[in-house]
Amino acid sequence: MGKIVTFGEIMLRLAPNGYYRFFQNDQMQATFGGGEANVAVSLANFGENVSYVTKLPNNPIGDAAIRTLKSFNVDTSDIVRGGDRIGIYFLEKGASQRGSVCIYDRAGSSIQKASRSDFDWNKIFKDADWFHITGITPALGPNLVDICIDACEHAVKNNIKISVDLNYRKKLWTKNEACDAMTKICKYANVCISNEEDAKDVFGIESKGTDVYSGKLNKDGYIEVASKLTEKFNFDYVTITLRTSISASENKWAGMLYDGKNSFFSKEYDLKIVDRVGGGDSFAAGLIYSLKNNYDNQKAVDFAVAASALKHSIEGDFNRVSVSEVEKLASGDGSGRVQR
Amino acid sequence: MGKIVTFGEIMLRLAPNGYYRFFQNDQMQATFGGGEANVAVSLANFGENVSYVTKLPNNPIGDAAIRTLKSFNVDTSDIVRGGDRIGIYFLEKGASQRGSVCIYDRAGSSIQKASRSDFDWNKIFKDADWFHITGITPALGPNLVDICIDACEHAVKNNIKISVDLNYRKKLWTKNEACDAMTKICKYANVCISNEEDAKDVFGIESKGTDVYSGKLNKDGYIEVASKLTEKFNFDYVTITLRTSISASENKWAGMLYDGKNSFFSKEYDLKIVDRVGGGDSFAAGLIYSLKNNYDNQKAVDFAVAASALKHSIEGDFNRVSVSEVEKLASGDGSGRVQR
Amino acid sequence: MGKIVTFGEIMLRLAPNGYYRFFQNDQMQATFGGGEANVAVSLANFGENVSYVTKLPNNPIGDAAIRTLKSFNVDTSDIVRGGDRIGIYFLEKGASQRGSVCIYDRAGSSIQKASRSDFDWNKIFKDADWFHITGITPALGPNLVDICIDACEHAVKNNIKISVDLNYRKKLWTKNEACDAMTKICKYANVCISNEEDAKDVFGIESKGTDVYSGKLNKDGYIEVASKLTEKFNFDYVTITLRTSISASENKWAGMLYDGKNSFFSKEYDLKIVDRVGGGDSFAAGLIYSLKNNYDNQKAVDFAVAASALKHSIEGDFNRVSVSEVEKLASGDGSGRVQR
Amino acid sequence: MGKIVTFGEIMLRLAPNGYYRFFQNDQMQATFGGGEANVAVSLANFGENVSYVTKLPNNPIGDAAIRTLKSFNVDTSDIVRGGDRIGIYFLEKGASQRGSVCIYDRAGSSIQKASRSDFDWNKIFKDADWFHITGITPALGPNLVDICIDACEHAVKNNIKISVDLNYRKKLWTKNEACDAMTKICKYANVCISNEEDAKDVFGIESKGTDVYSGKLNKDGYIEVASKLTEKFNFDYVTITLRTSISASENKWAGMLYDGKNSFFSKEYDLKIVDRVGGGDSFAAGLIYSLKNNYDNQKAVDFAVAASALKHSIEGDFNRVSVSEVEKLASGDGSGRVQR
Amino acid sequence: MGKIVTFGEIMLRLAPNGYYRFFQNDQMQATFGGGEANVAVSLANFGENVSYVTKLPNNPIGDAAIRTLKSFNVDTSDIVRGGDRIGIYFLEKGASQRGSVCIYDRAGSSIQKASRSDFDWNKIFKDADWFHITGITPALGPNLVDICIDACEHAVKNNIKISVDLNYRKKLWTKNEACDAMTKICKYANVCISNEEDAKDVFGIESKGTDVYSGKLNKDGYIEVASKLTEKFNFDYVTITLRTSISASENKWAGMLYDGKNSFFSKEYDLKIVDRVGGGDSFAAGLIYSLKNNYDNQKAVDFAVAASALKHSIEGDFNRVSVSEVEKLASGDGSGRVQR
Amino acid sequence: MGKIVTFGEIMLRLAPNGYYRFFQNDQMQATFGGGEANVAVSLANFGENVSYVTKLPNNPIGDAAIRTLKSFNVDTSDIVRGGDRIGIYFLEKGASQRGSVCIYDRAGSSIQKASRSDFDWNKIFKDADWFHITGITPALGPNLVDICIDACEHAVKNNIKISVDLNYRKKLWTKNEACDAMTKICKYANVCISNEEDAKDVFGIESKGTDVYSGKLNKDGYIEVASKLTEKFNFDYVTITLRTSISASENKWAGMLYDGKNSFFSKEYDLKIVDRVGGGDSFAAGLIYSLKNNYDNQKAVDFAVAASALKHSIEGDFNRVSVSEVEKLASGDGSGRVQR
């Protein structure tokens, strides 16, 4: 099977340990993560051949980000070195009624200042059959919009499937900017990954009667959103994650896959959350894996939701689970018994 | 607005990390806390001008306690230095069916051996309009009862409002001793903060039909207790916290405010507990903030309960939250979603 | 009262901290544990006179295992020193839908290579009136089956009661091997400790209509299993733990004691799990304590279940609780309130 | 005595624990520091009234930097809030033949993008009689050169003494840029703090026959440099730190003070290094303290060198020592005996 | 061979990790130690039969102190339980020119408030042939002087050898008080352990020409001190430790044994210090071991000095070394090569 | 340039943190290392193309070992998966007079039980031009001797240079066994890496007048040993590391290279040791790098010694340094100044 290429920003993630608030003591967990990198690592853990494309500074922090990706068997040979700094995000984990807090310090990062000439997409896409990006990458600046479109054009030319996770970040751009750029990008895409908020924020597509803060979800609404997205962009698949936030410690989590005709809902999991960052990315990875491996639609969404349910039990951005672990859960054993 | 003065003991808090039992390994968290200090820090975090009054030994441990208070912008200029030692408490955090354990080692502390001449209340109360104490302070000894009364008299003379949190500690004094002292002190007080056990332990005031261990609460009973307290001491306000302990990991938490006529109940929160020490103090601080800022009665109890709900998600005695975080929760968003 | 003797393997337990997956960072908790050692420590914490019998290498790791047992007041004077290595197990704690993972690295351990002549049971059983083993020990090899039988014969000769926890470990032996060996051993035993899976795996005894993965339990089924076990081996008591795994973070936990005629069910606890390894062992210890101290049957099972409910809230293999803590819970206070 | 004002950048300092190389594990010490902030904290620890002036972002990281300064009793009321980010530096501590490594990530920090109108020097200098800056601040950009000159002009107008630590940072500006800016600033200064490299890098002033890498120092050379600096800028005092780097673990450390006529050399200390960052800043603070308190010249340099010798034994940027601890060492007791 | 009895206070030791100053972060090492307990553990590690006698509060902290002693195979069956608290000492480890700092918080400890009737010396001394105390214990109060004398009288009556380590603590009593009490106690003693300062502080015995701060030692002076002590108290042996403090990180360390006629000096070790607390105690233990095992005088002092040299490389109060490790060093291999 | 292949065992390394003795607390550093793996990582850090060949169990511990190697860019594609366990070594770091302690628990490891058919050397050596092994690998058993010879024969056939580090481990085999096997292997080798002890232990080759414990070294003796080794095996190069152990904290370190005619000695470094495990391996890697890159003989030994001097300042088995860092030191800058 062909290689998967993902493109975006990998950041240094700095997080107080446990449930400490920022700077409550003098230690921080220093790891790496970021939407597209999370997808890459997840897919590599599933045994896929994955290349991660980004630009990183030529210093020991850039080296460490690459070492981390290499340790997961992600191909880093197309990472461009240069620029001034790695993007950073500070994460304070929430609990109970107190939500997690993210502070981004990513302006001026190497990837944010990258130019089209940094990436030779013909070379990068050699042997590839899938390309994944998210809405975070074009949000980094007009140069990134151009680079993303460049990549998509090359992908299409090479018969590479494209998946796009809408992932709207309001601190990075306005809804109008997002709509313009994502409209261009989605035209190339085969698979759209979203949650209800993203579809609304980016394209103004929403269903009636669902309030993401209410703790209730409405199946018809999700189908309506998926169908409107499909109409607009002619996607092969639209998939939507369904998160019900009871508190920062407990979520309900499910997903839906829409193939243009039918919708497939997964079971819903009651999650006791260890770390919810990267939950959506692990879903995207699970879905890409399922589609690449020709799982039927129900199995695909079940696999993606099980994979991402497991992610919520794992510290850090990356989903450190294997296919067999996901399949064990997807097949119904969520009892968490000891594996001796 | 005027300064708030709180008076009491700040202790060194020594706690095993995580859910370890005492001395299960060789590390302990060493922080500071104590009922009135917790109120002071909480109010300072809300932007109030707060002075903390106590007596601390002239050694690096006393210095560290002061540094900590200063870091929260608490005024420490009226802290008296001298005496032999800081009080200590050892805390073992509980989980599930295993309750937390507190061992006090506070005998002989500088504040416990303080004398009336240590505190110049006229100077301390300059620019103040609120004074807060708890039942823990007079429980430290007859000298402290005298100092508290001294303080209250000066407060009354200066038109300073007084709030008293009953906070009965059975290891420090008998119910009779508590009743005698607290009866004297409550005569000066405008606001009484209690829970049902305290009112019963200190003044023998209880309602029918409520069992604090039963997991059920009875609204009428709380109103009855508040009304009896008001009758006895002519308080402007009586406020009662309503905790239902399901286990050491899960509590339900609500509050009630009684203004002599009407009672106002907050919504009830389902808490996943990170650290419940200081929960009552964070409620008291929330209430004082609300009353000082002329919140209406419903909003006042809602703010106080939301503030203290958040405290349960935070490690250590101190409630490290801002007014905007409390208001976000009080206004209904307890979903714990990530703030990006 | 007489001494309790337990016999088996104590292992080095290596576990990532918190909810990290294996080798997610470079630190591991290094403690000691193992079925029979856990029972010994638990009983010593209840104030019983307990001797632990095993074989440990003559190196600092063996020394440390012994130091640990000594610290709990377990008699280690009958531990044989020699052989090449201590058995090791690696434990990754699960959370939510992700189950805990155990990797055993115990082949070639000193106890596994022990021979009958290593143990002088007459000397070991001096002053003893109770002997406890589990199905893990004979599973280590035919030499261990022989040693266990040897021990049982000496025990019977000395009027020492024998309790056997079936504890089937599929990675150590086949069901047939287990059935052969455990049939021989159970003939000597007075008390059988099991869960439904063990009875089925070892002796093919099962009830109709219970699915351990279904989250439901069936009282009649448990009575049926206990009664069949009693028929087969003429036990004085059969006791069965009833675990309902909702997730790796939440279990329901209860127990049943059958005295050949009547069955006694404990209340069921909702556990928020800190560490579930050693849960069954802490139940066995609670039961042995109860029976040795002539508790009536209902109180015995209540004590055993309360003891083991508390274990789930404690890090490490050992149940670090006192009789008074267990009795407080067994008598109904599971509210987890702070003990000040 | 008057207030001391220092102005510059305070950064988030991220350092692997112990002697780990960058990202060797997943934990980092997260503290705060920076040349001028280090001087401020050191002087506050000596009991001086110090105000620190900078610009910090309006987020929890900026809050934490301020909390830290407050905890040391540094006046933070003139810190301007705004801008996008706090500057960061990553520090890897060296040992033996492996030198420490600093990676700066400070571009775009709030202070670097500050403008003259951010600072109201008349207000800031109220009650002040000393102003301290270093060459790092103007190196942040032309706007900072302007702000520094602005500050110096106001200081001179208000009869405030000015001390300047040359502190050349080659990654921030060229030697020519440094020479231009520092020539302007030094014209206002009364006290110049330098080491031989700085004088050479910034002003091209050097002595013959000293090689900073050779491990030998040459007293006449230092006098020559001080005298040339004095000639050029008419300083009241020039002081030079004399570091001999034997390895990253061992340095020799001394200082010299030149009053325009005579030179005063301190004794030389053999340092076993715990953390050498901030060594020069702690010397500057010691000198400013000595001069403000009218120590005679020999005592002044002895105090400054003893203060900074102690700094090398303390983790973090800040010199956490009191006047009495410095005086104990300056008076000759460097035996490191236990103070019981 | 007979049992060794030691008597004194075991304290909770709270120390910041690494070279942090007090409360520089929020973690502390929490272990146990104290002069006589250190001797007991050291001797138990040498394989001796040792009983430690003290009084400890009946709470989990007292339990933990006992667990720790038990883990080293120290007999704790004569420890009395009761009183209010365990003594505490806070230790900040020094480095380079910065000395370690000890803060004692031991007033009101269970042992300090003990009375003569707490200890049944006839029972305690059963099977004993050695009794060890230090000058710290009688310094705790007149009641402790009485208890110590009581113990000594019983020891003498039972032909038990007595060793006394002078160990003067100026924060606990005056020189006059020390002289009075220690004069009484030393009359019973066979072996006196001292350093030059103690002999001078307690008995005013000093040699000419030695300055403990000068970094030089004078052999004749030590012989003179030992001989004067012997004259006064008719000791069988006087032994003196010779410490030269170069800095908190480096000491020279040697010892001398005087048998009433001849003096025996050990070689001198260059110590790179990990933790110097308990250095003197480990020497005392080495000497007691040597004398009990009839080592010749030279070998005795060599063993004691080697044992205590190793102690300086070990974290915590206790000397965690075996006889074979000490003998390896005493026999000349101090090269620190890896033992594979 | 061609690929380097190294072959041997990579072990799980478990070490107490800091200077703790084994099991002094409940945490251990869990990393990976082993002679040949250390060489592989070191060479990969120098930018070489390196493949590491071993056999590892098919479990998460084996996975983690491979992840670690991958993170350093070591090619792991020829690692065979299978067998039962990974070898383990426990390391207690020494300090001052206390030497480090190694406990090996490697019996039964996957590589130890490997067979010749596990390794397809023709495939492994594709594109390779260097093969490195040490005396540790054949010491694991006769099967490993065979595999090593197999590998060497294939290497010779393919014109691949072979370097052998004698590395005698007395716990793994006798001197006679070592002599037999290493004689066979050395016949194939081009480069021999040794220290004086190894040459003596394995081949009985020693010089007169050098005592490795004496702290002195004798240049002529080393030349004599190198020349005798060359005579016996016709090596192109013999290189000897010269370690003088002053204590566990301080070593002197140098090296010598002999090309059959002339000897080249490096400068000698004074090392303050952070972690000396892997010191010899880092020397071997430095030498192989130098020879592969055609450094002249003096520069080769200087590079190798500088590389290994740096290793002693780095935690863990692996030498985490780049070529430029080594060259900076080799060219004379060992002052350890901060690199800003």
PDB file of N, CA and C in Angstrom, chain C residues 165-211:
ATOM      1  N   ASP C 165      -6.202 -20.019  47.059  1.00  0.00           N
ATOM      2  CA  ASP C 165      -6.816 -19.099  46.092  1.00  0.00           C
ATOM      3  C   ASP C 165      -6.519 -19.662  44.697  1.00  0.00           C
ATOM      4  N   LEU C 166      -7.555 -20.000  43.928  1.00  0.00           N
ATOM      5  CA  LEU C 166      -7.322 -20.737  42.679  1.00  0.00           C
ATOM      6  C   LEU C 166      -6.440 -19.971  41.692  1.00  0.00           C
ATOM      7  N   ASN C 167      -6.727 -18.680  41.501  1.00  0.00           N
ATOM      8  CA  ASN C 167      -5.843 -17.779  40.761  1.00  0.00           C
ATOM      9  C   ASN C 167      -5.208 -18.382  39.504  1.00  0.00           C
ATOM     10  N   TYR C 168      -5.995 -18.667  38.526  1.00  0.00           N
ATOM     11  CA  TYR C 168      -5.459 -19.297  37.310  1.00  0.00           C
ATOM     12  C   TYR C 168      -4.701 -18.283  36.442  1.00  0.00           C
ATOM     13  N   ARG C 169      -3.467 -18.642  36.038  1.00  0.00           N
ATOM     14  CA  ARG C 169      -2.676 -17.782  35.152  1.00  0.00           C
ATOM     15  C   ARG C 169      -2.373 -18.523  33.853  1.00  0.00           C
ATOM     16  N   LYS C 170      -3.058 -18.109  32.809  1.00  0.00           N
ATOM     17  CA  LYS C 170      -2.987 -18.893  31.562  1.00  0.00           C
ATOM     18  C   LYS C 170      -1.618 -18.838  30.902  1.00  0.00           C
ATOM     19  N   LYS C 171      -0.811 -17.814  31.244  1.00  0.00           N
ATOM     20  CA  LYS C 171       0.524 -17.762  30.634  1.00  0.00           C
ATOM     21  C   LYS C 171       1.493 -18.722  31.292  1.00  0.00           C
ATOM     22  N   LEU C 172       1.116 -19.274  32.449  1.00  0.00           N
ATOM     23  CA  LEU C 172       2.043 -20.140  33.172  1.00  0.00           C
ATOM     24  C   LEU C 172       1.806 -21.623  32.920  1.00  0.00           C
ATOM     25  N   TRP C 173       0.568 -21.999  32.728  1.00  0.00           N
ATOM     26  CA  TRP C 173       0.287 -23.412  32.476  1.00  0.00           C
ATOM     27  C   TRP C 173      -1.037 -23.573  31.742  1.00  0.00           C
ATOM     28  N   THR C 174      -1.292 -24.799  31.268  1.00  0.00           N
ATOM     29  CA  THR C 174      -2.542 -25.061  30.564  1.00  0.00           C
ATOM     30  C   THR C 174      -3.642 -25.364  31.593  1.00  0.00           C
ATOM     31  N   LYS C 175      -4.876 -25.366  31.111  1.00  0.00           N
ATOM     32  CA  LYS C 175      -5.986 -25.689  32.000  1.00  0.00           C
ATOM     33  C   LYS C 175      -5.865 -27.122  32.523  1.00  0.00           C
ATOM     34  N   ASN C 176      -5.394 -28.014  31.669  1.00  0.00           N
ATOM     35  CA  ASN C 176      -5.243 -29.399  32.126  1.00  0.00           C
ATOM     36  C   ASN C 176      -4.201 -29.525  33.222  1.00  0.00           C
ATOM     37  N   GLU C 177      -3.063 -28.897  32.991  1.00  0.00           N
ATOM     38  CA  GLU C 177      -2.030 -28.918  34.032  1.00  0.00           C
ATOM     39  C   GLU C 177      -2.565 -28.341  35.333  1.00  0.00           C
ATOM     40  N   ALA C 178      -3.282 -27.217  35.207  1.00  0.00           N
ATOM     41  CA  ALA C 178      -3.835 -26.576  36.391  1.00  0.00           C
ATOM     42  C   ALA C 178      -4.810 -27.507  37.094  1.00  0.00           C
ATOM     43  N   CYS C 179      -5.668 -28.158  36.323  1.00  0.00           N
ATOM     44  CA  CYS C 179      -6.679 -29.036  36.911  1.00  0.00           C
ATOM     45  C   CYS C 179      -6.023 -30.178  37.684  1.00  0.00           C
ATOM     46  N   ASP C 180      -5.027 -30.800  37.063  1.00  0.00           N
ATOM     47  CA  ASP C 180      -4.331 -31.899  37.737  1.00  0.00           C
ATOM     48  C   ASP C 180      -3.737 -31.449  39.059  1.00  0.00           C
ATOM     49  N   ALA C 181      -2.951 -30.378  38.993  1.00  0.00           N
ATOM     50  CA  ALA C 181      -2.227 -29.953  40.194  1.00  0.00           C
ATOM     51  C   ALA C 181      -3.195 -29.431  41.254  1.00  0.00           C
ATOM     52  N   MET C 182      -4.127 -28.606  40.838  1.00  0.00           N
ATOM     53  CA  MET C 182      -5.007 -27.974  41.826  1.00  0.00           C
ATOM     54  C   MET C 182      -5.968 -28.994  42.449  1.00  0.00           C
ATOM     55  N   THR C 183      -6.297 -30.021  41.692  1.00  0.00           N
ATOM     56  CA  THR C 183      -7.121 -31.079  42.280  1.00  0.00           C
ATOM     57  C   THR C 183      -6.390 -31.722  43.450  1.00  0.00           C
ATOM     58  N   LYS C 184      -5.083 -31.998  43.222  1.00  0.00           N
ATOM     59  CA  LYS C 184      -4.304 -32.579  44.326  1.00  0.00           C
ATOM     60  C   LYS C 184      -4.225 -31.625  45.521  1.00  0.00           C
ATOM     61  N   ILE C 185      -3.980 -30.399  45.253  1.00  0.00           N
ATOM     62  CA  ILE C 185      -3.777 -29.438  46.350  1.00  0.00           C
ATOM     63  C   ILE C 185      -5.085 -29.160  47.084  1.00  0.00           C
ATOM     64  N   CYS C 186      -6.157 -28.999  46.326  1.00  0.00           N
ATOM     65  CA  CYS C 186      -7.426 -28.636  46.954  1.00  0.00           C
ATOM     66  C   CYS C 186      -7.924 -29.723  47.906  1.00  0.00           C
ATOM     67  N   LYS C 187      -7.473 -30.940  47.673  1.00  0.00           N
ATOM     68  CA  LYS C 187      -7.891 -32.008  48.586  1.00  0.00           C
ATOM     69  C   LYS C 187      -7.470 -31.727  50.026  1.00  0.00           C
ATOM     70  N   TYR C 188      -6.384 -30.992  50.167  1.00  0.00           N
ATOM     71  CA  TYR C 188      -5.919 -30.687  51.526  1.00  0.00           C
ATOM     72  C   TYR C 188      -6.580 -29.440  52.106  1.00  0.00           C
ATOM     73  N   ALA C 189      -7.247 -28.687  51.255  1.00  0.00           N
ATOM     74  CA  ALA C 189      -7.621 -27.327  51.659  1.00  0.00           C
ATOM     75  C   ALA C 189      -8.939 -27.266  52.418  1.00  0.00           C
ATOM     76  N   ASN C 190      -9.030 -26.321  53.333  1.00  0.00           N
ATOM     77  CA  ASN C 190     -10.265 -26.063  54.072  1.00  0.00           C
ATOM     78  C   ASN C 190     -11.078 -24.938  53.462  1.00  0.00           C
ATOM     79  N   VAL C 191     -10.350 -23.977  52.877  1.00  0.00           N
ATOM     80  CA  VAL C 191     -11.016 -22.790  52.360  1.00  0.00           C
ATOM     81  C   VAL C 191     -10.588 -22.577  50.912  1.00  0.00           C
ATOM     82  N   CYS C 192     -11.565 -22.368  50.068  1.00  0.00           N
ATOM     83  CA  CYS C 192     -11.270 -22.120  48.658  1.00  0.00           C
ATOM     84  C   CYS C 192     -11.697 -20.706  48.297  1.00  0.00           C
ATOM     85  N   ILE C 193     -10.763 -19.962  47.704  1.00  0.00           N
ATOM     86  CA  ILE C 193     -11.034 -18.592  47.289  1.00  0.00           C
ATOM     87  C   ILE C 193     -10.974 -18.568  45.777  1.00  0.00           C
ATOM     88  N   SER C 194     -11.973 -17.975  45.178  1.00  0.00           N
ATOM     89  CA  SER C 194     -12.043 -18.064  43.720  1.00  0.00           C
ATOM     90  C   SER C 194     -12.792 -16.862  43.162  1.00  0.00           C
ATOM     91  N   ASN C 195     -12.739 -16.753  41.845  1.00  0.00           N
ATOM     92  CA  ASN C 195     -13.747 -15.944  41.175  1.00  0.00           C
ATOM     93  C   ASN C 195     -14.344 -16.855  40.115  1.00  0.00           C
ATOM     94  N   GLU C 196     -15.377 -16.449  39.468  1.00  0.00           N
ATOM     95  CA  GLU C 196     -16.057 -17.398  38.605  1.00  0.00           C
ATOM     96  C   GLU C 196     -15.181 -17.907  37.476  1.00  0.00           C
ATOM     97  N   GLU C 197     -14.347 -17.023  36.950  1.00  0.00           N
ATOM     98  CA  GLU C 197     -13.480 -17.474  35.871  1.00  0.00           C
ATOM     99  C   GLU C 197     -12.540 -18.583  36.306  1.00  0.00           C
ATOM    100  N   ASP C 198     -11.919 -18.396  37.488  1.00  0.00           N
ATOM    101  CA  ASP C 198     -10.961 -19.391  37.963  1.00  0.00           C
ATOM    102  C   ASP C 198     -11.603 -20.765  38.092  1.00  0.00           C
ATOM    103  N   ALA C 199     -12.774 -20.830  38.701  1.00  0.00           N
ATOM    104  CA  ALA C 199     -13.427 -22.126  38.902  1.00  0.00           C
ATOM    105  C   ALA C 199     -13.667 -22.812  37.562  1.00  0.00           C
ATOM    106  N   LYS C 200     -14.005 -21.986  36.593  1.00  0.00           N
ATOM    107  CA  LYS C 200     -14.249 -22.530  35.263  1.00  0.00           C
ATOM    108  C   LYS C 200     -12.954 -22.950  34.583  1.00  0.00           C
ATOM    109  N   ASP C 201     -11.956 -22.082  34.640  1.00  0.00           N
ATOM    110  CA  ASP C 201     -10.701 -22.360  33.946  1.00  0.00           C
ATOM    111  C   ASP C 201      -9.997 -23.571  34.539  1.00  0.00           C
ATOM    112  N   VAL C 202     -10.040 -23.698  35.872  1.00  0.00           N
ATOM    113  CA  VAL C 202      -9.272 -24.754  36.523  1.00  0.00           C
ATOM    114  C   VAL C 202     -10.058 -26.055  36.582  1.00  0.00           C
ATOM    115  N   PHE C 203     -11.313 -25.967  36.982  1.00  0.00           N
ATOM    116  CA  PHE C 203     -12.073 -27.193  37.195  1.00  0.00           C
ATOM    117  C   PHE C 203     -13.258 -27.365  36.237  1.00  0.00           C
ATOM    118  N   GLY C 204     -13.413 -26.421  35.335  1.00  0.00           N
ATOM    119  CA  GLY C 204     -14.542 -26.534  34.421  1.00  0.00           C
ATOM    120  C   GLY C 204     -15.886 -26.324  35.091  1.00  0.00           C
ATOM    121  N   ILE C 205     -15.846 -25.770  36.292  1.00  0.00           N
ATOM    122  CA  ILE C 205     -17.101 -25.543  37.021  1.00  0.00           C
ATOM    123  C   ILE C 205     -17.619 -24.148  36.687  1.00  0.00           C
ATOM    124  N   GLU C 206     -18.818 -24.088  36.170  1.00  0.00           N
ATOM    125  CA  GLU C 206     -19.369 -22.780  35.865  1.00  0.00           C
ATOM    126  C   GLU C 206     -20.873 -22.791  36.074  1.00  0.00           C
ATOM    127  N   SER C 207     -21.393 -21.607  36.180  1.00  0.00           N
ATOM    128  CA  SER C 207     -22.849 -21.515  36.330  1.00  0.00           C
ATOM    129  C   SER C 207     -23.424 -21.136  34.982  1.00  0.00           C
ATOM    130  N   LYS C 208     -24.701 -21.258  34.883  1.00  0.00           N
ATOM    131  CA  LYS C 208     -25.351 -20.855  33.646  1.00  0.00           C
ATOM    132  C   LYS C 208     -25.651 -19.360  33.734  1.00  0.00           C
ATOM    133  N   GLY C 209     -25.624 -18.711  32.638  1.00  0.00           N
ATOM    134  CA  GLY C 209     -26.188 -17.373  32.565  1.00  0.00           C
ATOM    135  C   GLY C 209     -25.341 -16.220  33.060  1.00  0.00           C
ATOM    136  N   THR C 210     -24.077 -16.437  33.349  1.00  0.00           N
ATOM    137  CA  THR C 210     -23.261 -15.306  33.745  1.00  0.00           C
ATOM    138  C   THR C 210     -22.155 -15.076  32.729  1.00  0.00           C
ATOM    139  N   ASP C 211     -22.037 -13.851  32.314  1.00  0.00           N
ATOM    140  CA  ASP C 211     -20.976 -13.505  31.365  1.00  0.00           C
ATOM    141  C   ASP C 211     -20.116 -12.447  32.046  1.00  0.00           C
TER     142      ASP C 211
END
